PDB file of C-alpha atoms and ligand atoms in Angstrom:
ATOM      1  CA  UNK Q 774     139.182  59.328-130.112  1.00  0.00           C
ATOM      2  CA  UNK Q 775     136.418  58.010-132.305  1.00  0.00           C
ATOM      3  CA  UNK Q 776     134.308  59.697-134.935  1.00  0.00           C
ATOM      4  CA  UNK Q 777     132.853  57.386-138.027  1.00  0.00           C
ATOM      5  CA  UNK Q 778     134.470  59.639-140.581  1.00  0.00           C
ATOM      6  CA  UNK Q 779     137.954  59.460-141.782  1.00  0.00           C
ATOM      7  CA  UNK Q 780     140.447  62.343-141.967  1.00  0.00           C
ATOM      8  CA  UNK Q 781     138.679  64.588-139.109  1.00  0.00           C
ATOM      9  CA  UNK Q 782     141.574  64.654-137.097  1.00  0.00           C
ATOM     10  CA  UNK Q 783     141.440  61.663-134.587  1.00  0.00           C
ATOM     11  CA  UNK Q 784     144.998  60.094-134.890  1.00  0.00           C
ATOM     12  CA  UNK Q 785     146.566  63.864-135.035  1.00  0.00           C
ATOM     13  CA  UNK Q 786     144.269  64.708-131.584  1.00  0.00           C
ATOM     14  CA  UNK Q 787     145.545  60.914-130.297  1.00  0.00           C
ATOM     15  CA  UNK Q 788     148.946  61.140-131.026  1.00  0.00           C
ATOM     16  CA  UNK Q 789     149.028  65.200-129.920  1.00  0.00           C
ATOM     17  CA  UNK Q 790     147.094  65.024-126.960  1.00  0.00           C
ATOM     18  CA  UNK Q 791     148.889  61.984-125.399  1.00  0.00           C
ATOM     19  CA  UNK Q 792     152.288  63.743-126.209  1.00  0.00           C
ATOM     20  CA  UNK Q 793     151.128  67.340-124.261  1.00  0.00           C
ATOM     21  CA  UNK Q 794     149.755  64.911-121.054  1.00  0.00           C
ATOM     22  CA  UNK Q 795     152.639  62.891-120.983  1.00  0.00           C
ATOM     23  CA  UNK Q 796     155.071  66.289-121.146  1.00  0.00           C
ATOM     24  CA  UNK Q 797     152.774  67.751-118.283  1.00  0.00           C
ATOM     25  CA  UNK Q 798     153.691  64.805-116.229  1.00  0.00           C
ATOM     26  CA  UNK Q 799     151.293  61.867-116.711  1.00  0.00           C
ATOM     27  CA  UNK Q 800     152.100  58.061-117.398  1.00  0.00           C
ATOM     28  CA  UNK Q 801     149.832  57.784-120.788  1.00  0.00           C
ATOM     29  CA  UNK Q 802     149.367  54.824-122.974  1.00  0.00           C
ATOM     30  CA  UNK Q 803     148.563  55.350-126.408  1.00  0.00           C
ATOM     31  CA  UNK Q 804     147.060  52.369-127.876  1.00  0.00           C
ATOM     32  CA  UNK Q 805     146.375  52.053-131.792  1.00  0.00           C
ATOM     33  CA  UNK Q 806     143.274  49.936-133.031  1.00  0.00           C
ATOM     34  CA  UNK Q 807     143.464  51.099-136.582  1.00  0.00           C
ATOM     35  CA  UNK Q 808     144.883  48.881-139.034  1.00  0.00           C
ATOM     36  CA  UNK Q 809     146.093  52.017-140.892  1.00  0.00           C
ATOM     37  CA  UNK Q 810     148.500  52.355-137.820  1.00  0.00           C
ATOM     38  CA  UNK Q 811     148.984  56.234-138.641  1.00  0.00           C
ATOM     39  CA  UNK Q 812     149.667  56.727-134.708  1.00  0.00           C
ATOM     40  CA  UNK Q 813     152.364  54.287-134.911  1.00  0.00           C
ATOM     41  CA  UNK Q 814     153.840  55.928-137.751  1.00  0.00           C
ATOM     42  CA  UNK Q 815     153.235  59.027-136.542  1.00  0.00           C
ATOM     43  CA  UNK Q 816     155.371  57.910-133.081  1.00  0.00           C
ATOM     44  CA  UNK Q 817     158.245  56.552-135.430  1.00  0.00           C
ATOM     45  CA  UNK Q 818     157.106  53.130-135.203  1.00  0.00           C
ATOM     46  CA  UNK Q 819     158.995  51.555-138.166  1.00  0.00           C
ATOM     47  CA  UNK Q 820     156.410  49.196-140.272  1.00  0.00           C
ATOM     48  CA  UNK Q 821     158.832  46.119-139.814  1.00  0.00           C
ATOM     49  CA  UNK Q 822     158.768  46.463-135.969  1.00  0.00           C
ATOM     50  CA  UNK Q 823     154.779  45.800-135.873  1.00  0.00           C
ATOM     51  CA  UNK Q 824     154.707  42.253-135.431  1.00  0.00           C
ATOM     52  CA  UNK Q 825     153.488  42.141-131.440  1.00  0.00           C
ATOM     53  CA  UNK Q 826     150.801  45.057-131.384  1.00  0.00           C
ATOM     54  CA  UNK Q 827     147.233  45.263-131.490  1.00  0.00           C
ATOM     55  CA  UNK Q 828     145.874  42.505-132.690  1.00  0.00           C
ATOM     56  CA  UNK Q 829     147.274  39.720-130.592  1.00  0.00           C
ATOM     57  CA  UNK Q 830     145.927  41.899-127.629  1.00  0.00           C
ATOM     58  CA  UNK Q 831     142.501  41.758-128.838  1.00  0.00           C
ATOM     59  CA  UNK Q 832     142.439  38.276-130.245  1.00  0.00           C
ATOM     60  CA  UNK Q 833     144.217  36.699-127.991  1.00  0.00           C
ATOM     61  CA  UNK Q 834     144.267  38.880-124.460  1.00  0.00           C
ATOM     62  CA  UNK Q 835     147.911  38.599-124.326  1.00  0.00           C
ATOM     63  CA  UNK Q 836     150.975  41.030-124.511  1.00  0.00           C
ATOM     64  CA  UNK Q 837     154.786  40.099-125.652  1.00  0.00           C
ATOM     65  CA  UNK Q 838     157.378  42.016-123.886  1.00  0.00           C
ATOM     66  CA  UNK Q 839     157.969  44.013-126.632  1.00  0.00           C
ATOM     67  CA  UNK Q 840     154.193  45.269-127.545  1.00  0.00           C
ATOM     68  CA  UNK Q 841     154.953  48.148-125.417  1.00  0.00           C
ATOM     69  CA  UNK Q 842     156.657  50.735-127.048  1.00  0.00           C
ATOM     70  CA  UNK Q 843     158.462  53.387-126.226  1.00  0.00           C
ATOM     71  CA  UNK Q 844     158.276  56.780-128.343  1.00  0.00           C
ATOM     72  CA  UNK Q 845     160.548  59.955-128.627  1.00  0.00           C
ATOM     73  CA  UNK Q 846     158.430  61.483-125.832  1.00  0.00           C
ATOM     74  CA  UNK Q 847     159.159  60.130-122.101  1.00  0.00           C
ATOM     75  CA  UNK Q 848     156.393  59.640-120.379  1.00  0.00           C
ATOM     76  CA  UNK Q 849     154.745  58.138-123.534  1.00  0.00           C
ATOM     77  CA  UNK Q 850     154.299  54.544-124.966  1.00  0.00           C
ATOM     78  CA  UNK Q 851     152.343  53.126-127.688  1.00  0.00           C
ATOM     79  CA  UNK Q 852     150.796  49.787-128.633  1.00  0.00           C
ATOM     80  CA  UNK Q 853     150.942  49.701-132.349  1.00  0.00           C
ATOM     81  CA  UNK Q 854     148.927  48.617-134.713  1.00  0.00           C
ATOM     82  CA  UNK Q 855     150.040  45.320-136.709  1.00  0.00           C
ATOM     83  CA  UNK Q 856     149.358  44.616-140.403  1.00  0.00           C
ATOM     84  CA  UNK Q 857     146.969  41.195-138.733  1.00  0.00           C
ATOM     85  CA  UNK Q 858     144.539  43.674-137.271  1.00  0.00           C
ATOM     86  CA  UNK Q 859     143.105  44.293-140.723  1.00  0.00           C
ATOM     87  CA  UNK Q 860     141.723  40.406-139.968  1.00  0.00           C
ATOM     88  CA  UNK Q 861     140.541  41.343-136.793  1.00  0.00           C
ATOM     89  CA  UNK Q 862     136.927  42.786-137.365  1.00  0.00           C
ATOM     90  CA  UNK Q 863     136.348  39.400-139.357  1.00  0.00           C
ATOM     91  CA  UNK Q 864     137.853  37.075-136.561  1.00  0.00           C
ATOM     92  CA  UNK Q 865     136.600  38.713-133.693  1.00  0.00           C
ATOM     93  CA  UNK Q 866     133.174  37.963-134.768  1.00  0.00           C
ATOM     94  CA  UNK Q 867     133.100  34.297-134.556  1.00  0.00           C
ATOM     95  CA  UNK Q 868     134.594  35.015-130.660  1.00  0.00           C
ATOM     96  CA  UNK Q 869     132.984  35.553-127.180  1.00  0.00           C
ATOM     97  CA  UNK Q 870     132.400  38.476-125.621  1.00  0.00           C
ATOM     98  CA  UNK Q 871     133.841  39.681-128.737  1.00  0.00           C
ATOM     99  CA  UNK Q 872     133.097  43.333-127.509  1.00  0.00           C
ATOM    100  CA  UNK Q 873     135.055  43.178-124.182  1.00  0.00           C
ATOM    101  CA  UNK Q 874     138.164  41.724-125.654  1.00  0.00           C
ATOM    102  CA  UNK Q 875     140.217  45.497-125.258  1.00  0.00           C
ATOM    103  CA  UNK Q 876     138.396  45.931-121.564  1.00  0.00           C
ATOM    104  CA  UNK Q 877     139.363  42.681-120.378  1.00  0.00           C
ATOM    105  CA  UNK Q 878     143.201  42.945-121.604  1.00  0.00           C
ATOM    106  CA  UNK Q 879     143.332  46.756-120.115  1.00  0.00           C
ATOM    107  CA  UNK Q 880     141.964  45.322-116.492  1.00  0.00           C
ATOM    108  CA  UNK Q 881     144.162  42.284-116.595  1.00  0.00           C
ATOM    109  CA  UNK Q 882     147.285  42.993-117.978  1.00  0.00           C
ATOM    110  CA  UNK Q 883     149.307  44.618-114.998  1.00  0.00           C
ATOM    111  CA  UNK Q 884     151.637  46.387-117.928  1.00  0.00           C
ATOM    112  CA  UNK Q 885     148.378  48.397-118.668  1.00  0.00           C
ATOM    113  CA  UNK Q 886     146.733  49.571-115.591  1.00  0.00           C
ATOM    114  CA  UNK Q 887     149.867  50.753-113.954  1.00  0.00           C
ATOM    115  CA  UNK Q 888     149.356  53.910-116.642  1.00  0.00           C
ATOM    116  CA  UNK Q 889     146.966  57.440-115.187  1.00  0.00           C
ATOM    117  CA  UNK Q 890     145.985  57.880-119.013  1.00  0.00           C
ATOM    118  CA  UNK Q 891     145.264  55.311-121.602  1.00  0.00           C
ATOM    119  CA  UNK Q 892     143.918  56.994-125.201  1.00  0.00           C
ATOM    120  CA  UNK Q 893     142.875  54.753-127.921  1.00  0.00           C
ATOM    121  CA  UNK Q 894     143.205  56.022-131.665  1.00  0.00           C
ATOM    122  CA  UNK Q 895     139.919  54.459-133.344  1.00  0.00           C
ATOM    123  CA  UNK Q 896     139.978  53.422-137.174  1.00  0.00           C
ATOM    124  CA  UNK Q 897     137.052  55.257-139.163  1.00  0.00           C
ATOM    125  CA  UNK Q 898     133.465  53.153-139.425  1.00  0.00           C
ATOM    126  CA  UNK Q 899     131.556  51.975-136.105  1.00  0.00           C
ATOM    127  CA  UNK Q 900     131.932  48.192-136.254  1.00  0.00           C
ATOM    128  CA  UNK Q 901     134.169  45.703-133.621  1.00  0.00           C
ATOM    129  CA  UNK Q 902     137.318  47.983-133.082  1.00  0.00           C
ATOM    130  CA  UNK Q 903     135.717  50.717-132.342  1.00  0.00           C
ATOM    131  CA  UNK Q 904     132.857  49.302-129.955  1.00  0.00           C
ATOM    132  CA  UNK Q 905     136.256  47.395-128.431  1.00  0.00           C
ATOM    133  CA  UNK Q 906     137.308  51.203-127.602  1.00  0.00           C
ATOM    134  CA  UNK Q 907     133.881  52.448-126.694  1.00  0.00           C
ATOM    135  CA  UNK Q 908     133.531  49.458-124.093  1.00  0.00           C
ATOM    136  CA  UNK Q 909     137.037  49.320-122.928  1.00  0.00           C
ATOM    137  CA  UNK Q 910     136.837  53.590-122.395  1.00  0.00           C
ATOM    138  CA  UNK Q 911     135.414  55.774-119.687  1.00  0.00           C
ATOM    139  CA  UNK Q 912     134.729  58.825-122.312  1.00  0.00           C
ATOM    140  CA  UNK Q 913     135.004  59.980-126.185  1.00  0.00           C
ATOM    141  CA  UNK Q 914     136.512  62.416-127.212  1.00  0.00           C
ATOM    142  CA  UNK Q 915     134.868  63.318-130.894  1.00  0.00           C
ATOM    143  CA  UNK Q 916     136.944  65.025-133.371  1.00  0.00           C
ATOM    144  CA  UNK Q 917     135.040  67.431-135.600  1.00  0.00           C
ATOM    145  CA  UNK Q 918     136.632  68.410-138.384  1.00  0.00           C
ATOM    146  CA  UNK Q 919     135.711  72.392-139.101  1.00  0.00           C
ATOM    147  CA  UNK Q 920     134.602  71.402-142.307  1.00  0.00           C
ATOM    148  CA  UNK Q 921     131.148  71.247-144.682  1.00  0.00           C
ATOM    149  CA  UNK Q 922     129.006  68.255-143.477  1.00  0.00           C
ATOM    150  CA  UNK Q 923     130.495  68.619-139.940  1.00  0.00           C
ATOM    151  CA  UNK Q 924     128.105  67.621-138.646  1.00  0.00           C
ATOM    152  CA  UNK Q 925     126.511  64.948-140.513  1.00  0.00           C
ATOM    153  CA  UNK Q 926     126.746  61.755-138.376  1.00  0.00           C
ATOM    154  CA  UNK Q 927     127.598  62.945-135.569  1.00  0.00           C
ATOM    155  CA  UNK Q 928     124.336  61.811-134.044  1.00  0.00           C
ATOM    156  CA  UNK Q 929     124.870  58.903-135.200  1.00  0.00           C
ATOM    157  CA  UNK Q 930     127.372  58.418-133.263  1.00  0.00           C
ATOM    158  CA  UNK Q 931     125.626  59.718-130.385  1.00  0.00           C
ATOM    159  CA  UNK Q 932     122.959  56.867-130.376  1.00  0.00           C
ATOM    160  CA  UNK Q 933     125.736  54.546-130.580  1.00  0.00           C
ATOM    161  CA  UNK Q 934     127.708  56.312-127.217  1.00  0.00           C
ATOM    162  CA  UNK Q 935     124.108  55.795-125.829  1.00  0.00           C
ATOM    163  CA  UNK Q 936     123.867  52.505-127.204  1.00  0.00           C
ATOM    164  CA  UNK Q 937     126.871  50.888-125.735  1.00  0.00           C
ATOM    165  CA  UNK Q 938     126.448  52.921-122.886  1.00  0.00           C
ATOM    166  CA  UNK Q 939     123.233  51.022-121.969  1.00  0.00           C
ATOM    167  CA  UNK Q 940     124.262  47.528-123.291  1.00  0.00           C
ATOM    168  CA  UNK Q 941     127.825  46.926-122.282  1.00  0.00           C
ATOM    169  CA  UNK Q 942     129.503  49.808-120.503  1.00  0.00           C
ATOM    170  CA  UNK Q 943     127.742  52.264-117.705  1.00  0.00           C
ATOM    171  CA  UNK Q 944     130.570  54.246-117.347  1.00  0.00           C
ATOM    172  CA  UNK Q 945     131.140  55.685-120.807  1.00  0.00           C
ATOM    173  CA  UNK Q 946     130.392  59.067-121.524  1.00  0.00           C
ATOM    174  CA  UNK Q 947     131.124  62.073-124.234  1.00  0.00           C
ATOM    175  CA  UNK Q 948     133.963  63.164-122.933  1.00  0.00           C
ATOM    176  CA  UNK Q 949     133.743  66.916-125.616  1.00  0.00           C
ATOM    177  CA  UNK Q 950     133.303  67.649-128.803  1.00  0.00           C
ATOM    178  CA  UNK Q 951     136.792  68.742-130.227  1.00  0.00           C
ATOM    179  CA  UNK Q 952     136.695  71.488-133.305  1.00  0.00           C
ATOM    180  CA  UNK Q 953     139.872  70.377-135.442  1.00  0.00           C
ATOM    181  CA  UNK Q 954     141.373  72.270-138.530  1.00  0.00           C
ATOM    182  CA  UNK Q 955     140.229  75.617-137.565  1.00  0.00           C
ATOM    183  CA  UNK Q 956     141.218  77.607-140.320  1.00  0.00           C
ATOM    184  CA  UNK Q 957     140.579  81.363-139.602  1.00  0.00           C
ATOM    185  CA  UNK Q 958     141.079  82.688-143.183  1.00  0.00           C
ATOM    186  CA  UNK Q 959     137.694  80.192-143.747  1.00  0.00           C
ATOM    187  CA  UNK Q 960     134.626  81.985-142.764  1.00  0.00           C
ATOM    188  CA  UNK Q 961     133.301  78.335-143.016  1.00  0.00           C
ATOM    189  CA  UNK Q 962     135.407  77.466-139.693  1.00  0.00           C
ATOM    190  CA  UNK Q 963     133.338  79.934-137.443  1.00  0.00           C
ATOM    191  CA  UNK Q 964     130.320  78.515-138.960  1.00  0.00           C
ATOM    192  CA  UNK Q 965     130.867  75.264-138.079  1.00  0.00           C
ATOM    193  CA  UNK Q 966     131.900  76.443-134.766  1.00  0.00           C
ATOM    194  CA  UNK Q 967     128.961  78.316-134.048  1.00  0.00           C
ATOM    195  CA  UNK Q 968     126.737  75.775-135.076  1.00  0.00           C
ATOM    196  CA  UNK Q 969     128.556  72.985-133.136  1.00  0.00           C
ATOM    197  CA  UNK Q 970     128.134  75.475-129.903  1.00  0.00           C
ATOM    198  CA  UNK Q 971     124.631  76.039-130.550  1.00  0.00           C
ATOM    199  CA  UNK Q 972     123.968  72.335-130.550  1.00  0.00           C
ATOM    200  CA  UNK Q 973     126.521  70.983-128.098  1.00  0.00           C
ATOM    201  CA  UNK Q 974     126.440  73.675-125.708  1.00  0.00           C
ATOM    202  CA  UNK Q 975     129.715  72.852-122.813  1.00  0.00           C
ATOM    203  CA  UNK Q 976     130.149  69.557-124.515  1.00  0.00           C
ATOM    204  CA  UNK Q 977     132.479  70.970-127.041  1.00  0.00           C
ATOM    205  CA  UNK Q 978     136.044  72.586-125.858  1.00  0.00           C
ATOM    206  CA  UNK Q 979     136.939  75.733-125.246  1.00  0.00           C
ATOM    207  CA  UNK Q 980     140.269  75.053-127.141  1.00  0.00           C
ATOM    208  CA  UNK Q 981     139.947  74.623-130.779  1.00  0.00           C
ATOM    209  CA  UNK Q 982     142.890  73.148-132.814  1.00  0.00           C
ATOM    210  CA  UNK Q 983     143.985  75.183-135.623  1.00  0.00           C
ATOM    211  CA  UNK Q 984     144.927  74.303-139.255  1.00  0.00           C
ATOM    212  CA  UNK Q 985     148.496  74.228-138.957  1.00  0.00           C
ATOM    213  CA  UNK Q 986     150.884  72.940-141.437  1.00  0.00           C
ATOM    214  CA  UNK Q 987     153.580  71.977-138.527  1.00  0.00           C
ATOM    215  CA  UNK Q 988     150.989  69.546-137.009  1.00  0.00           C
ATOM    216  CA  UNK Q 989     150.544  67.977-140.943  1.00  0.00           C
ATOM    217  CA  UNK Q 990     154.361  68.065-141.169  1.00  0.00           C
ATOM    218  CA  UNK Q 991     154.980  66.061-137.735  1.00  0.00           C
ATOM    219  CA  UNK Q 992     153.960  62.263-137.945  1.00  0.00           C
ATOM    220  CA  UNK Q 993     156.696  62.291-141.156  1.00  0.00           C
ATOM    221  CA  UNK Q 994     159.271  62.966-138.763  1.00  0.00           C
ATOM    222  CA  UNK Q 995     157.761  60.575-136.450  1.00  0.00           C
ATOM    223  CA  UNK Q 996     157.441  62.940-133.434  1.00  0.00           C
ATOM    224  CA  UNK Q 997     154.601  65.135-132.422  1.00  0.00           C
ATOM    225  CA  UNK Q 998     153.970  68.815-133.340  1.00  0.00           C
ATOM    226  CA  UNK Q 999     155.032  69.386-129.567  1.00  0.00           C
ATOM    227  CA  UNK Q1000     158.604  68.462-129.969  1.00  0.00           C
ATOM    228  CA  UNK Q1001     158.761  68.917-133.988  1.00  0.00           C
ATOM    229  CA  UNK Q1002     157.703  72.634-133.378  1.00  0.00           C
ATOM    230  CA  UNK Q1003     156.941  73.306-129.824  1.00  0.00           C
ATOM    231  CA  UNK Q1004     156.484  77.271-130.469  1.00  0.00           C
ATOM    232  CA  UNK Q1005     154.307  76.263-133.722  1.00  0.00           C
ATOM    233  CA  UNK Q1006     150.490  77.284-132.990  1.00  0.00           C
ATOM    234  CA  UNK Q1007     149.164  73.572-133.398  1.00  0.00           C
ATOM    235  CA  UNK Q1008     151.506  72.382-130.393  1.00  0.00           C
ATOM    236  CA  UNK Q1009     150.648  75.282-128.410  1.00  0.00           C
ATOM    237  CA  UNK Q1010     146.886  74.311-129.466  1.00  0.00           C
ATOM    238  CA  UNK Q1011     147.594  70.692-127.895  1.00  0.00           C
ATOM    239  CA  UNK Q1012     149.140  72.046-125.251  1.00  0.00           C
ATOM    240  CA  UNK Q1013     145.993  73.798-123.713  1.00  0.00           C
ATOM    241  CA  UNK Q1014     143.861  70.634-124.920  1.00  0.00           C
ATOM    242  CA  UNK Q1015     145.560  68.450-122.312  1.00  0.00           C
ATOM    243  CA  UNK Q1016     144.987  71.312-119.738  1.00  0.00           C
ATOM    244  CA  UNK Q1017     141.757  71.564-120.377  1.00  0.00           C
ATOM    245  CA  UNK Q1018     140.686  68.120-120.142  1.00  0.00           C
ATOM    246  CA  UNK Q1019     142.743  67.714-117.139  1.00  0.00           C
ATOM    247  CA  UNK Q1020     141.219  69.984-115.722  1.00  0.00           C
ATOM    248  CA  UNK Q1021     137.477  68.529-117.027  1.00  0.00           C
ATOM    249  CA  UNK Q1022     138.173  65.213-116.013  1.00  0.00           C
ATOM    250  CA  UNK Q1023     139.615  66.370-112.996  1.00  0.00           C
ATOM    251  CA  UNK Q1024     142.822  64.697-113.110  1.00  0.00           C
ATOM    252  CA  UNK Q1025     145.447  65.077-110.752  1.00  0.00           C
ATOM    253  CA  UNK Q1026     148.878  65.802-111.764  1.00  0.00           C
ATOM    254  CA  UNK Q1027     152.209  63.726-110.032  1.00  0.00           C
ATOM    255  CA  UNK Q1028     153.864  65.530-107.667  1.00  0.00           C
ATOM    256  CA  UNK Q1029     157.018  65.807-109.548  1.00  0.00           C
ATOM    257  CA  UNK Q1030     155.846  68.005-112.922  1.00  0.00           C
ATOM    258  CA  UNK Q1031     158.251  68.255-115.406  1.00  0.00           C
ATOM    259  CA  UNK Q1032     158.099  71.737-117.877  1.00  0.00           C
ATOM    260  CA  UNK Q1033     159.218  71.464-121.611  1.00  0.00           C
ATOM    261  CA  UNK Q1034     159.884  73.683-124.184  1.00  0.00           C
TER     262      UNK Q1034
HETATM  263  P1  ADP L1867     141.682  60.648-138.850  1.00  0.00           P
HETATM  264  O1  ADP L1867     142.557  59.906-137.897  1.00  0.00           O
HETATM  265  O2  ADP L1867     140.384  61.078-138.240  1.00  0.00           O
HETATM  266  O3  ADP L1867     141.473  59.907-140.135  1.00  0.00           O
HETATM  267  P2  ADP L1867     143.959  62.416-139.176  1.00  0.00           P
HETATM  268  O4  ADP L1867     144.328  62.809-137.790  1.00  0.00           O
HETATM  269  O5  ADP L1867     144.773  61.348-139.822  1.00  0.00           O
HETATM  270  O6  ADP L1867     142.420  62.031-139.239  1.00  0.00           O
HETATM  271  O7  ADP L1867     143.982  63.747-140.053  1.00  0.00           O
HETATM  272  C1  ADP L1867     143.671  63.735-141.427  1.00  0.00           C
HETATM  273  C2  ADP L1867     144.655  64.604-142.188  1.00  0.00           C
HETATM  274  O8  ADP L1867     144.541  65.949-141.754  1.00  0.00           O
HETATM  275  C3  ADP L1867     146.098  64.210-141.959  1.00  0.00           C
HETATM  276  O9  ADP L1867     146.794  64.335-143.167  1.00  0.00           O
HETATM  277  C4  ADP L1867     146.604  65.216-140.942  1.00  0.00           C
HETATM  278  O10 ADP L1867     147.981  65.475-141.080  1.00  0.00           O
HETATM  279  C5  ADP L1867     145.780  66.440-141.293  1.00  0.00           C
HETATM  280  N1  ADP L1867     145.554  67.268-140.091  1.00  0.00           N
HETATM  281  C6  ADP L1867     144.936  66.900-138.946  1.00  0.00           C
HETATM  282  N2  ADP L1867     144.888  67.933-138.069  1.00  0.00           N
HETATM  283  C7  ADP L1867     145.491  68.973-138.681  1.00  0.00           C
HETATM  284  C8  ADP L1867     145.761  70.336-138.290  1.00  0.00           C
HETATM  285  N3  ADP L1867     145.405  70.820-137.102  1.00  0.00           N
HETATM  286  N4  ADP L1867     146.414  71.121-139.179  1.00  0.00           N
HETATM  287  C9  ADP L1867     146.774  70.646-140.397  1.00  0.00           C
HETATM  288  N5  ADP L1867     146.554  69.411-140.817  1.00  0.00           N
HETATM  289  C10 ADP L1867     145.920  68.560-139.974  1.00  0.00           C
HETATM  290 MG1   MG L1868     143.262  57.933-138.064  1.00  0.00          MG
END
């Protein structure tokens, strides 16, 4: 999930999204690089638990047995973000390969690759943590909040995709464009859509993620919108997200699929 602007929705669509594919029956590792740690919050990480997260995976490539968390949803864990990571951006750039530090610790730590889905919550801006994610990742997913100035940046961020794309990782690509806070009542919301379509054409999802008070009211209770209010329009919202992009990225479900809710 990355997008340079704050509050568009990219924890929410991190924490949501990874809940609805691990309740349709894939192994998914959320990982949190922001040193707001919102997703860990949101998961019921407590703030004193936070000591073996993020940032000794990226500084130092390692993992202590209790980094990986598990969450109130089974199929689900999280690496959370640690108060250190705020350092991070300032001490990774005195280190090598200071870009590939998240890609090297995802292809050698066997407790990471044994997961089918790995989504990374990005912190807001475009410098180390986020290229970390956009190097480590094989697609972004771009959270557009529905919302004046949409749009602004968001080629920005584009060039940068491209960017890291040529210079450190082939294999990433724009996943979609995902329209967040949809508010109906806001004639503002279909223009935002419309104009996003017009630009984006297929890259941006046929499921758009409504404004929905449940889905604000979640990460306080520590769970997602899916088990907070499973019949609440935002989870049902999440719910065909995760379909969606399973079906996009062509993902195979396990044999054994388990129903909720
Ligand atoms: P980001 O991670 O991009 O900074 P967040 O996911 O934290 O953005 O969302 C910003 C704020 O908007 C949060 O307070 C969140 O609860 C709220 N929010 C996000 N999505 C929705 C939604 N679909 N309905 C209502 N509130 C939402
Ligand atoms: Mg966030």
């Amino acid at each position: 999930m990355a997008n340079q602007k704050g509050g568009v929705g990219k924890t929410t669509t991190a924490i949501n999204l990874a809940a609805a594919l691990a309740v349709s029956g894939f192994s998914v590792l959320l990982i949190d690089i922001d040193p707001q740690g919102n997703a860990s919050t949101g998961l019921g990480v407590p703030r004193t638990e936070r000591f073996a997260g993020t940032y000794k995976l990226l500084l130092r490539g390692t993992l202590d047995r209790m980094a990986v968390r598990r969450t109130p949803v089974e199929k689900l864990s999280i690496i959370a973000s640690d108060r250190d990571l705020a350092g991070a951006e300032i001490e990774l750039v005195n280190e090598d390969a200071r870009e590939f530090r998240l890609r090297r610790a995802l292809e050698r730590l066997p407790d990471l690759r044994r997961y089918e889905v790995v989504l990374i919550d990005c912190p807001p801006g475009l410098q180390l943590l986020t290229l970390n994610a956009l190097v480590a990742a094989d697609g972004v997913i771009v959270p557009l909040q529905c919302e004046f100035y949409a749009l602004e940046g968001i080629s920005g961020l584009m060039h940068t995709i491209e960017a890291v794309r040529r210079k450190f990782n082939p294999k990433l690509r724009l996943s979609g464009i995902l329209l967040t806070m949809f508010d109906r009542r806001n004639s503002l919301s279909g223009l935002v859509e419309k104009d996003a379509r017009d630009h984006f054409g297929d890259w941006v999802f046929d499921t758009v993620i409504p404004r929905n008070v449940r889905v604000s009211e979640a990460p306080s209770h520590g769970l997602p919108v899916l088990q907070y209010d499973a019949r609440s329009p935002g989870a049902m919202a999440y719910t065909a997200l995760a379909a969606e992009i399973a079906t996009k990225e062509k993902m195979s479900l396990p044999e054994q699929v388990r129903v909720d809710g």
